[in-house]
Each structure stands twice: as C-alpha cells, then as structure tokens.
mmCIF file of C-alpha atoms in Angstrom:
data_model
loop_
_atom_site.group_PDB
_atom_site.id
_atom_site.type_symbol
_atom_site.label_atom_id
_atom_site.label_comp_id
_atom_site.label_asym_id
_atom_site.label_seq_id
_atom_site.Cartn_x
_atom_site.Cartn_y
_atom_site.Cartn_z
ATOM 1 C CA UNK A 1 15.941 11.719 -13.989
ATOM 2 C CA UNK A 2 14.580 14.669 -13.707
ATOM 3 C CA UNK A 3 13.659 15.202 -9.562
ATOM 4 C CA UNK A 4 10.827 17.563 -9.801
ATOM 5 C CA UNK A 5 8.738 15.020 -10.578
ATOM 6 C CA UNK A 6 7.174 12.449 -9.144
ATOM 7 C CA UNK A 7 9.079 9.131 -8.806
ATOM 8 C CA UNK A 8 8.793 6.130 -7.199
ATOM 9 C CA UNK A 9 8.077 2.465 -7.529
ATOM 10 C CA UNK A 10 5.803 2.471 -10.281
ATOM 11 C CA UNK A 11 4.390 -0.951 -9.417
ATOM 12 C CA UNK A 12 3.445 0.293 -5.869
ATOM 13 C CA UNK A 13 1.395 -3.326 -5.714
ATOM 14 C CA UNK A 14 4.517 -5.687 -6.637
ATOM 15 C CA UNK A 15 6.226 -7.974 -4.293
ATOM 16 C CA UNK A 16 9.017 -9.842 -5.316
ATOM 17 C CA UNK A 17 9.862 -13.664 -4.020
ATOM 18 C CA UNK A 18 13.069 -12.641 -1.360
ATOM 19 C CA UNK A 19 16.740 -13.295 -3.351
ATOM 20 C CA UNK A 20 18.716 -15.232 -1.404
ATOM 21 C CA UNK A 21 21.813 -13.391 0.081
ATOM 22 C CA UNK A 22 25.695 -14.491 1.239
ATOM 23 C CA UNK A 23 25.943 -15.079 5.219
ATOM 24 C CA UNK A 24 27.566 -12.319 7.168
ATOM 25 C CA UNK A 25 27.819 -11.256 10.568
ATOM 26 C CA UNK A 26 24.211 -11.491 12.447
ATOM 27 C CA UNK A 27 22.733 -13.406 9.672
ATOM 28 C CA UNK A 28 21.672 -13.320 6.328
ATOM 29 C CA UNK A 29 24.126 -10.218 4.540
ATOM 30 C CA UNK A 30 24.771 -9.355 8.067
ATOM 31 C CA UNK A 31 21.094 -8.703 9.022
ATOM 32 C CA UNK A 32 19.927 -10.258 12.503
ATOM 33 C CA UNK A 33 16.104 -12.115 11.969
ATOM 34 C CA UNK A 34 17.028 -13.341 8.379
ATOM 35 C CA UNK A 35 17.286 -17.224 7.053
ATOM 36 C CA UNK A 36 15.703 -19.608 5.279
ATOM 37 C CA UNK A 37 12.421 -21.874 5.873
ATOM 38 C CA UNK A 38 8.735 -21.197 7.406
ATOM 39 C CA UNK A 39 8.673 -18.763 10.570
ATOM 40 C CA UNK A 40 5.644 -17.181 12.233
ATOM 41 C CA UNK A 41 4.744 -13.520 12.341
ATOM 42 C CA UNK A 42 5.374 -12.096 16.013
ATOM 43 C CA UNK A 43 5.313 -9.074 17.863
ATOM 44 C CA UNK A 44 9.087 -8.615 17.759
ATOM 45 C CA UNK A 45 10.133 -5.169 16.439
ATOM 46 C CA UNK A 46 13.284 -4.395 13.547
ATOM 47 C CA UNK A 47 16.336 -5.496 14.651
ATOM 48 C CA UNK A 48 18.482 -3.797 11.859
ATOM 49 C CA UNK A 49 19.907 -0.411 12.658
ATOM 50 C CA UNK A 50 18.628 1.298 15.703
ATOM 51 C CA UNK A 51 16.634 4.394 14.204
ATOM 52 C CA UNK A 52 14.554 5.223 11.737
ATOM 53 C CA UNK A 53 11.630 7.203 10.290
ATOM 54 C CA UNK A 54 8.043 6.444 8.490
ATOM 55 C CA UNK A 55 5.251 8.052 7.515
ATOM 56 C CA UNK A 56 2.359 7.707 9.158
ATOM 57 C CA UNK A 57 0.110 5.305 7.557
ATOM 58 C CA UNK A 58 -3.131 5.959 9.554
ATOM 59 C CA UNK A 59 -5.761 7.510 7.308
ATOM 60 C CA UNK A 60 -9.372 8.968 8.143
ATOM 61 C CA UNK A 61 -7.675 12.262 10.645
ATOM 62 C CA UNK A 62 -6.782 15.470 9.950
ATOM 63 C CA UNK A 63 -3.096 15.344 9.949
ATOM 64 C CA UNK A 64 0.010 14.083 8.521
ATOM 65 C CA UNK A 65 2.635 12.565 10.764
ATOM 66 C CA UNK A 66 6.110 11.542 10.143
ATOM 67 C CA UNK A 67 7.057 9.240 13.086
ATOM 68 C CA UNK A 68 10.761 8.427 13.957
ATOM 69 C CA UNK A 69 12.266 4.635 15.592
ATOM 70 C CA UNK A 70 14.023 4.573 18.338
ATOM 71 C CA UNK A 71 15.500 1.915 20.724
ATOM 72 C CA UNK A 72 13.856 2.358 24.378
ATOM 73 C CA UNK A 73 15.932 0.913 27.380
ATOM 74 C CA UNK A 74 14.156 -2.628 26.345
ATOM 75 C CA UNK A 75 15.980 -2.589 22.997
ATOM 76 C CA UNK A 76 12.964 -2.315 21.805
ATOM 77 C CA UNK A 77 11.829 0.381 19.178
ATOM 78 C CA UNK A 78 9.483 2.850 19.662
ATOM 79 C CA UNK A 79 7.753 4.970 17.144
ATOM 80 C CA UNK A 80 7.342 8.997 18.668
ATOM 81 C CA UNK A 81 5.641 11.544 16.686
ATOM 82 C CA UNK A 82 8.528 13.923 14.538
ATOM 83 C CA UNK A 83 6.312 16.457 12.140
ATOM 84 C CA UNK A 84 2.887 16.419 12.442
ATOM 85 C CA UNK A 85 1.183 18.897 9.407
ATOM 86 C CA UNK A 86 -2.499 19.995 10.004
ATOM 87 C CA UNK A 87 -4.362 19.370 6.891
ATOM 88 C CA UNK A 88 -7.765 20.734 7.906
ATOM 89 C CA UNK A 89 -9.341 17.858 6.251
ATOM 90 C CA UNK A 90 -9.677 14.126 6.730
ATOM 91 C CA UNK A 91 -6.672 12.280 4.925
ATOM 92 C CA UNK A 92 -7.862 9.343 3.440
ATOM 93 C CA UNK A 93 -4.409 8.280 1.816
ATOM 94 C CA UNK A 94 -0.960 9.245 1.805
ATOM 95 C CA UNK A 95 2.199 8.318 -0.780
ATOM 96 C CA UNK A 96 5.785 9.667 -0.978
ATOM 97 C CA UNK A 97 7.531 10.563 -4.256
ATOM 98 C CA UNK A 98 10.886 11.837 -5.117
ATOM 99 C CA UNK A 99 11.093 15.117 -3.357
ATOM 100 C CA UNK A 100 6.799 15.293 -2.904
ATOM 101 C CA UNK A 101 4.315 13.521 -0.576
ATOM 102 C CA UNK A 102 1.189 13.065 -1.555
ATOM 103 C CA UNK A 103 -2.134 13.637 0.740
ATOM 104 C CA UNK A 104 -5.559 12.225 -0.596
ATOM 105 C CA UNK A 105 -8.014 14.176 1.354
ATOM 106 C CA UNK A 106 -12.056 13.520 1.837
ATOM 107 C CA UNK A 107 -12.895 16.391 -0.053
ATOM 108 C CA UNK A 108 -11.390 15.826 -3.143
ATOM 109 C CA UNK A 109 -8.280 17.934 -3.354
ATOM 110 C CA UNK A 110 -4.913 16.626 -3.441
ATOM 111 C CA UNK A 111 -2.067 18.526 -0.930
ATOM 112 C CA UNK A 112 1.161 18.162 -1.883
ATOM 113 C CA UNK A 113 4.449 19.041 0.064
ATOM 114 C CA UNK A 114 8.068 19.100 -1.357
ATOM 115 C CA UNK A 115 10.839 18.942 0.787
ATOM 116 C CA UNK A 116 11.810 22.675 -0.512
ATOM 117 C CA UNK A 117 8.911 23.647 1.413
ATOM 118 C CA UNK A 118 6.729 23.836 -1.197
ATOM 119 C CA UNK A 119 2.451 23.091 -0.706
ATOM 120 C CA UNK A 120 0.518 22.687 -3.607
ATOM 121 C CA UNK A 121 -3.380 21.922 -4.014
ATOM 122 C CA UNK A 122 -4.518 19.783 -6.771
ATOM 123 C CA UNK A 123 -7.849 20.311 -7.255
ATOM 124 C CA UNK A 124 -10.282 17.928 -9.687
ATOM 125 C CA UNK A 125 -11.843 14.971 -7.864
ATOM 126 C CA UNK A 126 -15.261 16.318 -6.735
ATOM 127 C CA UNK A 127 -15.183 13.430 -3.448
ATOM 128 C CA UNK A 128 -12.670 11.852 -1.849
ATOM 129 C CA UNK A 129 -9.381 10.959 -3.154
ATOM 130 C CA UNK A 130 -8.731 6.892 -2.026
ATOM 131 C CA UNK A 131 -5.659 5.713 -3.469
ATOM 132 C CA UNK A 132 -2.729 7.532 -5.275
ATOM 133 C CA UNK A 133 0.148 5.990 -7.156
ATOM 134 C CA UNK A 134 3.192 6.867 -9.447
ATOM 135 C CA UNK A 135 3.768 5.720 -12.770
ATOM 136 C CA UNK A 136 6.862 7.015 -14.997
ATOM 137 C CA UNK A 137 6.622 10.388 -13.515
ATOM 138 C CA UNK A 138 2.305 10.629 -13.769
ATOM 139 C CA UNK A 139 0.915 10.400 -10.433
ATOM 140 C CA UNK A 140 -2.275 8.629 -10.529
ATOM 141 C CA UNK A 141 -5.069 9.298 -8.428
ATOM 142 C CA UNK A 142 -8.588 7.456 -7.696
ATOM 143 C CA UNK A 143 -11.354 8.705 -6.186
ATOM 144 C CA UNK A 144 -14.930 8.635 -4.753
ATOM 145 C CA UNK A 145 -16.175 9.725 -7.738
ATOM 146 C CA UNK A 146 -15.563 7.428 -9.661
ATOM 147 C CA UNK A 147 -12.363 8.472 -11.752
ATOM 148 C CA UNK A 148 -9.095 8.272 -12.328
ATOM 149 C CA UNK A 149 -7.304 11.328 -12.896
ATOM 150 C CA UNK A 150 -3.773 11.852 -14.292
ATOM 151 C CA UNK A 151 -1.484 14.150 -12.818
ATOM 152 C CA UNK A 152 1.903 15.685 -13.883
ATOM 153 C CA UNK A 153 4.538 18.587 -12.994
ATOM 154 C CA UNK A 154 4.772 21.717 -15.361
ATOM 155 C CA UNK A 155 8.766 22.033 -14.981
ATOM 156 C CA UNK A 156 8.437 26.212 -15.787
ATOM 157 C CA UNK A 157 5.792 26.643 -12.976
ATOM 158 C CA UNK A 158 6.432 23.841 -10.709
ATOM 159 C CA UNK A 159 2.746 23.084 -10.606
ATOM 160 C CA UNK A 160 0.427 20.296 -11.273
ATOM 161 C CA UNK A 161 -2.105 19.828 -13.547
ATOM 162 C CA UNK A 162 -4.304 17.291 -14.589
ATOM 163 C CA UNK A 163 -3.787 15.877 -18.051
ATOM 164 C CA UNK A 164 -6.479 13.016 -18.258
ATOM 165 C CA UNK A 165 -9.301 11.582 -16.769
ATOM 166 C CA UNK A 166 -10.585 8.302 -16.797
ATOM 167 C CA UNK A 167 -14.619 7.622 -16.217
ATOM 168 C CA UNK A 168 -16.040 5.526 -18.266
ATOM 169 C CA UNK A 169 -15.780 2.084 -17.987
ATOM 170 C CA UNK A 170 -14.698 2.327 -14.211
ATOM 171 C CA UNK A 171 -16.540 0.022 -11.953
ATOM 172 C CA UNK A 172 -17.706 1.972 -9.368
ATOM 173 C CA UNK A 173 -16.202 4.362 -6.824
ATOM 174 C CA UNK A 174 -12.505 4.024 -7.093
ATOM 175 C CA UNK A 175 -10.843 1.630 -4.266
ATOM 176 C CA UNK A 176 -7.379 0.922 -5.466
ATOM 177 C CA UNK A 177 -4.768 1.007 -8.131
ATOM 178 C CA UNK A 178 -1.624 -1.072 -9.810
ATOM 179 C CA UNK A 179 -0.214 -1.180 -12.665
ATOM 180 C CA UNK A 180 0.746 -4.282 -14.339
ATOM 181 C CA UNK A 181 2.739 -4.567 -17.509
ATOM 182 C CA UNK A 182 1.460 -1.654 -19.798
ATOM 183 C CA UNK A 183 -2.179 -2.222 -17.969
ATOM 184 C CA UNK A 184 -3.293 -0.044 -14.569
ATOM 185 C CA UNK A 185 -5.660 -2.276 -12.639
ATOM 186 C CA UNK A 186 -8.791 -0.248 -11.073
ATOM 187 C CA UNK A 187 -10.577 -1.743 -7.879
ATOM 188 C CA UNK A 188 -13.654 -0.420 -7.190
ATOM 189 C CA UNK A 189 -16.710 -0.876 -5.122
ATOM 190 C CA UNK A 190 -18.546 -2.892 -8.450
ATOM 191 C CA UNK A 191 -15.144 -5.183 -9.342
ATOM 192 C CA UNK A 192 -11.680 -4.055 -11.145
ATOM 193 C CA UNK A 193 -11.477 -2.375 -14.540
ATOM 194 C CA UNK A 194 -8.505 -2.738 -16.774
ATOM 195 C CA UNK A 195 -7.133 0.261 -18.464
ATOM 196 C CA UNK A 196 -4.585 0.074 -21.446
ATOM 197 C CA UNK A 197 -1.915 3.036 -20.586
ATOM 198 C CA UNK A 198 -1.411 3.335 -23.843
ATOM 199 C CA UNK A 199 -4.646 4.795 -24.969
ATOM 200 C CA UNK A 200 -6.078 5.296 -21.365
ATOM 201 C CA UNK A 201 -9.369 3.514 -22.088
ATOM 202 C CA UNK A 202 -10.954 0.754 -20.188
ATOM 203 C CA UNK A 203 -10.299 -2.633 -21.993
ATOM 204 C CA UNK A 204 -12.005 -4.717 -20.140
ATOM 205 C CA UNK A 205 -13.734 -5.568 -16.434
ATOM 206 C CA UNK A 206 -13.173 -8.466 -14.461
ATOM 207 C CA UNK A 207 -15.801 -10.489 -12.485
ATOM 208 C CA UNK A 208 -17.017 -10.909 -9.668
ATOM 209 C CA UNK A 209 -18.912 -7.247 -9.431
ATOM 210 C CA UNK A 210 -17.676 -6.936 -6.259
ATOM 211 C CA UNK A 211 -16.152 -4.371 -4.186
ATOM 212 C CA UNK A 212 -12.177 -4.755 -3.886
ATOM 213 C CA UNK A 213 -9.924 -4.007 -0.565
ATOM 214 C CA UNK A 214 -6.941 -4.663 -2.202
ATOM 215 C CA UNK A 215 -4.832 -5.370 -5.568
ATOM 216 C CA UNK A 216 -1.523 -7.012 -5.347
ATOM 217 C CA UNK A 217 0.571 -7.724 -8.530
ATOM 218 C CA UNK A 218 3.027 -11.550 -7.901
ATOM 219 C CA UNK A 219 5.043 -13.302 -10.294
ATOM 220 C CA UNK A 220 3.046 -11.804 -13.572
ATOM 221 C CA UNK A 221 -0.646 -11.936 -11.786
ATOM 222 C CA UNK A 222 -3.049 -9.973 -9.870
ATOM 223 C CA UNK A 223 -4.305 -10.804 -6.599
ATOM 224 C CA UNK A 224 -7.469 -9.058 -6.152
ATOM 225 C CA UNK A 225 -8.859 -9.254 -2.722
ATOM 226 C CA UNK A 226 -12.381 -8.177 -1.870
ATOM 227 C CA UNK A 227 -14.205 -7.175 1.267
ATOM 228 C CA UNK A 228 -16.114 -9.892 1.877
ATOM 229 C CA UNK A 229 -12.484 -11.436 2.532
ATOM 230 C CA UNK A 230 -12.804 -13.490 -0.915
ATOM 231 C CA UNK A 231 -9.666 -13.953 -3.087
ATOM 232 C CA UNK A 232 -9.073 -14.478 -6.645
ATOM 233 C CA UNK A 233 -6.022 -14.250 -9.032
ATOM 234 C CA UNK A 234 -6.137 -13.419 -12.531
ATOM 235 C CA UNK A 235 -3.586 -13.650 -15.397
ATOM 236 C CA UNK A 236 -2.059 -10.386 -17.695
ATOM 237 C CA UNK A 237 -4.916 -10.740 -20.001
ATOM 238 C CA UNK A 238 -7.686 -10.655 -16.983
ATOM 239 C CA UNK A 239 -8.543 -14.413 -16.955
ATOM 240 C CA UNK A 240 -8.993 -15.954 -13.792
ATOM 241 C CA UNK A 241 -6.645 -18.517 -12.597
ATOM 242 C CA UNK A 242 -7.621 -19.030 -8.934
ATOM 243 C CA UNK A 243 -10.254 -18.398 -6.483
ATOM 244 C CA UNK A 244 -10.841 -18.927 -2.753
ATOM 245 C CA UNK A 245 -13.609 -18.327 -0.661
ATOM 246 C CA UNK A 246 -13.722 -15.778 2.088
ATOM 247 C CA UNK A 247 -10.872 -16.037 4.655
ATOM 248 C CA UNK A 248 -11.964 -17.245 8.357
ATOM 249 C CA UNK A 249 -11.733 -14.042 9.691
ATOM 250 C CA UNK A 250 -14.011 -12.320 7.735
ATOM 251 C CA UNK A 251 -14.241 -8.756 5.838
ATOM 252 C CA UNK A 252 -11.046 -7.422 4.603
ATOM 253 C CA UNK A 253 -10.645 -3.725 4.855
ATOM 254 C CA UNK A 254 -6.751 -3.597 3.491
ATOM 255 C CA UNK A 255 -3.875 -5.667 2.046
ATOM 256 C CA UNK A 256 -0.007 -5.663 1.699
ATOM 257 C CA UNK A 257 2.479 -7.619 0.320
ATOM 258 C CA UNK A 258 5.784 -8.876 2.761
ATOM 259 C CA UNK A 259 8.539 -9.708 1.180
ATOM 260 C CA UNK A 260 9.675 -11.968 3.271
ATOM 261 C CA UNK A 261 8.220 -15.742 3.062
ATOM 262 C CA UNK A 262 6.822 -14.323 0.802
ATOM 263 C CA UNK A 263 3.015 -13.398 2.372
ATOM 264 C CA UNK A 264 -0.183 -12.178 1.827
ATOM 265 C CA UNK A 265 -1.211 -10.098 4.584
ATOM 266 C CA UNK A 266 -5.189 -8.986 5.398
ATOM 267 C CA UNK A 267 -6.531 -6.260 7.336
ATOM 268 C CA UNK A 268 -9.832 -7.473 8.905
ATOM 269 C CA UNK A 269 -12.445 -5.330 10.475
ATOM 270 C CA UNK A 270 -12.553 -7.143 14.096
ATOM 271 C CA UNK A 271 -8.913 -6.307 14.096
ATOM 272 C CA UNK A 272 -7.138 -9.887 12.871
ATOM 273 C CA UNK A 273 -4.500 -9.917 10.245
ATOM 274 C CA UNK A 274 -4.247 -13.328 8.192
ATOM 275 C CA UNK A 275 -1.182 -14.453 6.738
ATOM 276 C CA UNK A 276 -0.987 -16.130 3.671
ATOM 277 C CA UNK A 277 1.631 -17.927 1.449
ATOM 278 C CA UNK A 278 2.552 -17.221 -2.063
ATOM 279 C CA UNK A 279 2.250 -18.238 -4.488
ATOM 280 C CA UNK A 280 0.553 -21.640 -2.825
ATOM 281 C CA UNK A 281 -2.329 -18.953 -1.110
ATOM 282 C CA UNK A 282 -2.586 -20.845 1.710
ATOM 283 C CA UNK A 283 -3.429 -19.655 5.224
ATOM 284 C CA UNK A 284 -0.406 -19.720 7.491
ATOM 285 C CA UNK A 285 -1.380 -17.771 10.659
ATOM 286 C CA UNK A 286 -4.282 -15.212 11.574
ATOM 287 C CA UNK A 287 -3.696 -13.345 15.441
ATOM 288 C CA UNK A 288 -4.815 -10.270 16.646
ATOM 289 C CA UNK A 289 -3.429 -6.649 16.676
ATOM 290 C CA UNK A 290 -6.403 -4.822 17.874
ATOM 291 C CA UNK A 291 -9.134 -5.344 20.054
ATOM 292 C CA UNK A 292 -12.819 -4.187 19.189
ATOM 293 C CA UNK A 293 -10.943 -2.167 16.510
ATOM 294 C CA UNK A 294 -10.447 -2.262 12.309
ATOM 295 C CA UNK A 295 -7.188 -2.654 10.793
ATOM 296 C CA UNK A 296 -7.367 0.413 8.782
ATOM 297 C CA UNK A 297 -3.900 0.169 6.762
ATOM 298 C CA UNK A 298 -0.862 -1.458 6.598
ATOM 299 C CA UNK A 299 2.775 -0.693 5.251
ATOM 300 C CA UNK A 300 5.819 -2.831 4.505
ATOM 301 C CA UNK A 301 9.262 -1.888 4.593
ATOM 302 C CA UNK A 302 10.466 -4.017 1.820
ATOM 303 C CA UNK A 303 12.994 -5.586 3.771
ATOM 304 C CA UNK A 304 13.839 -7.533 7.051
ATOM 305 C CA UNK A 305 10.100 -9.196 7.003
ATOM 306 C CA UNK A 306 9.150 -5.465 8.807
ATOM 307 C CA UNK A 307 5.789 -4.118 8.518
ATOM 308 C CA UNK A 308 3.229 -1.824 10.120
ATOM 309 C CA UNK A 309 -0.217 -1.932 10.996
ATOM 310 C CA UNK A 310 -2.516 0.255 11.471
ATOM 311 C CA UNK A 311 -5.696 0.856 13.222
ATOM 312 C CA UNK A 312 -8.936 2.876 13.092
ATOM 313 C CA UNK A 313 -8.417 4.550 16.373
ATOM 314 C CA UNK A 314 -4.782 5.760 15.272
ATOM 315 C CA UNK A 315 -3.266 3.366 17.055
ATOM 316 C CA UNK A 316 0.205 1.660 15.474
ATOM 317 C CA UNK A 317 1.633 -1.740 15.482
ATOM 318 C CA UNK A 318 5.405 -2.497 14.462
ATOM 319 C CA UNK A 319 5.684 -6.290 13.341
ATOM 320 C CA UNK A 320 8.767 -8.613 11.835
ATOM 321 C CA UNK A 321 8.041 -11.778 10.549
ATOM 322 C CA UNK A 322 9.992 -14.226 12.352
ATOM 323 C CA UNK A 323 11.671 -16.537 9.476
ATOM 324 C CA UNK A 324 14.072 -18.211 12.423
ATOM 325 C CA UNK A 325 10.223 -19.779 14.404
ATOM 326 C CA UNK A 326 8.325 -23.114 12.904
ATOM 327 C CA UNK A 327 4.472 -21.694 11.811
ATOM 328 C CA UNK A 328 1.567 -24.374 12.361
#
C-alpha cells in the first residue's frame, strides 16, 4: 500500500452487525460494558483504556481541533483541547486518511495536512465543500455546488489534483456520500443520485426529491435519511424496500451508525438523538443532549458502543451505549 495516499475505510457509511467475541476478564474479550441483549444509551463515558485522542467533529468554526481522553479524579473521561490549527475559514467537514486529514471549508477549497507537516490547498469546488470520503486511494469530495469532484496524489510532486468531476445528473447541492458495491450514493438537497464508479456517470436517481441528512449502507442496503426526519431503505439496484414516516422528534440534521446493538442514531435540530434498531428500524429510545441547541454531527468509534455528539455551539458529548441496562 502505498502511504502517500489517501486510505481509509472506503465504505465510510457501513456498519457491520457486532461479531460475537470469547469472554475474558471485564467482559466480552476482556472489555468492561460489553454483552449480549437490549441496553439503553446513557451518559456513561468509555470504559476501555484510560486515554485517548479524536478529532474534533464540530463543523461550522474556524479551526481544527484534535482533543485527547483522559480519566478525571471521577474516573470519568474528559476530552481537553491537544492541537488546535487556525484555518481562517469556516470548516464545514473534516476526515482522516492514512498519513492526511482532510478539511472541507465554506469557501470551496480543500486544506490538507500530513503528519510530515505538510499543508496542501485543493482548490476546485466554487462553494462549500460538505462531505469528503475515500475510496481505493481517490478522495471524494461533495460540495455546494453541486458536484462531485475526484481527487488523487501525484506520487513525484506530492500534490493533489483533481481528475474528474461529476455534475450532471446530481440532485441538487451535494449533502452526503457512500459508496456501495461498485455504486457511490449522492445525497443532496433534491434526493440521492447513483453513480456507477466505473464510468462515473449518474445511473439513476432515487425518489422522494427530497433533501437527505444522512446515507448509511447495512447488510447490502442504503438507509437514506432525510431532514424532515423521514426514512427509507433501498436495495443495490435503487428500489425501495422500506419507508417510515418522520421520526417523533422531528428534522434530522445528521446520522451515524453504532455498532453496537446495532443502531441508527439521529441528530435532531431541538437537540434529541433517536435511537433506532437494525435492521427491524424501530425506535428504541430518543433523550436529550442539548438544550435549545442542534445536534450538528456525530462520530462513532467503531467499538465499545462509544460515540460522540456534537453540537452547534461547539459543545461535545461522550456517550456508550449501555448493552448490560433493559431499554423500554
């Protein structure tokens, strides 16, 4: 693998149903807060290791933070400020790649940091950049303007250059990305476009024409959740299987998948976050993080039921789902 380029997950939208490990000390494979059954999510923080770090998942301000765990005298963690990087411009998304992270900024470029010390502009969306992903060493982008541009490493300069863009046939300004199978999935604020990676073209566009929070690929279909706090799911091919009218707490403004249960979890403007099963897509539990304030992100850890929310104000929330409690 060559290390200059981008890599990562390149199904940044895929959860996977939790494998069932051998008992050890604390727990499930020696982890404490692991078992089997229904639980409840609750304000408890990680239990597993005693420090940590994660990027700041707060978008919509002018820097980049890298925030560090620690234990306070509670045995509780913490998360304190490490690295904070002025960007001069309002960050609107943020991903980490191999040796890179990725900024999406409001107006338009890319910044990129390596851990070398490198910082690289990529310039080519003419608004906002919303979303970013990585896909076999091509780091996707998706912006306000309504494309989706194609980005990847010259190994001889150690820049970045854009290869393709996508426009026509996207639905609208560009919300959110996954990739599926050998299809990337395009949210937007008019519905999702399919585009074949093969050809890059737009092979078809999936109703409802509406505008999508959130895309979330489980067991071989998309969840596509939509603002009005609406859910459908839709097969490989782009046929609809299920849909579900909006959720009880109203708009959704962001959505992440927990491995753990496994769960659906919504970011609601009034500051709720609704959890719901998979693949039955039932409601389990909505509380609230925030008062009088949007859940503006969130970010799983991909292990240990751990997640983070993330509000408008800047404020952040550390969460583990509690698989040991009975939910309602």
């Amino acid at each position: 693998v060559d290390t200059r380029q981008p890599e990562g997950q390149p199904n940044a939208g895929l959860v996977k149903k939790a494998e069932k490990k051998k008992k050890g000390r604390g727990g499930a494979a020696g982890g404490r807060g692991a078992g089997r059954g229904g639980g409840q999510l609750s304000g408890c923080l990680p239990k597993r290791g005693s420090r940590g770090r994660v990027l700041d998942p707060v978008v919509a301000r002018q820097a980049a933070q890298e925030m560090e765990a620690e234990r306070n005298a509670a045995s509780r963690f913490e998360l304190q400020a490490d690295i904070e990087v002025p960007l001069g411009e309002i960050a609107w998304c943020l991903i980490s790649a191999g040796e890179w992270i990725f900024c999406g900024l409001g107006n338009g470029n890319i910044r990129a940091y390596s851990k070398t010390g490198r910082e690289l502009n990529l310039e080519g969306h003419t608004k906002r950049v919303a979303c970013l992903l990585t896909h076999q060493h091509v780091l996707l982008s998706g912006g306000a303007d309504g494309t989706v541009r194609c980005w990847q490493i010259n190994p001889e300069s150690q820049t970045f250059a854009c290869t393709h863009t996508i426009s026509e046939g996207i639905s609208g300004n560009v919300s959110c990305l996954c990739v599926m199978n050998e299809c990337l999935w395009v949210g937007g604020t008019s519905g999702v476009s399919i585009v074949e990676l093969a050809t890059l073209r737009v092979v078809a566009q999936v109703q409802p024409k509406k505008f999508v929070a959130g895309l979330l690929q489980f067991q071989g279909h998309m969840i596509v959740v939509y603002t009005d706090g609406s859910i459908c799911i839709f097969d490989a091919a782009g046929k609809q299987t299920h849909t579900q009218p909006p959720l009880p707490a109203g708009p959704i403004l962001c959505v992440a998948g927990l491995e753990s249960g496994p769960r659906l979890l919504c970011g609601h403007v009034k500051g709720q976050v609704s959890s719901v099963t998979l693949p039955m897509m039932q409601l389990k539990k909505c509380y609230q993080t925030f008062e009088r304030c949007k859940v503006q992100s969130m970010c799983c850890a991909g292990h240990d039921g751990i997640f983070l929310v993330a509000a408008e104000n800047g404020t952040i929330q550390l969460w583990q789902r509690d698989e040991t409690a009975a939910e309602p």
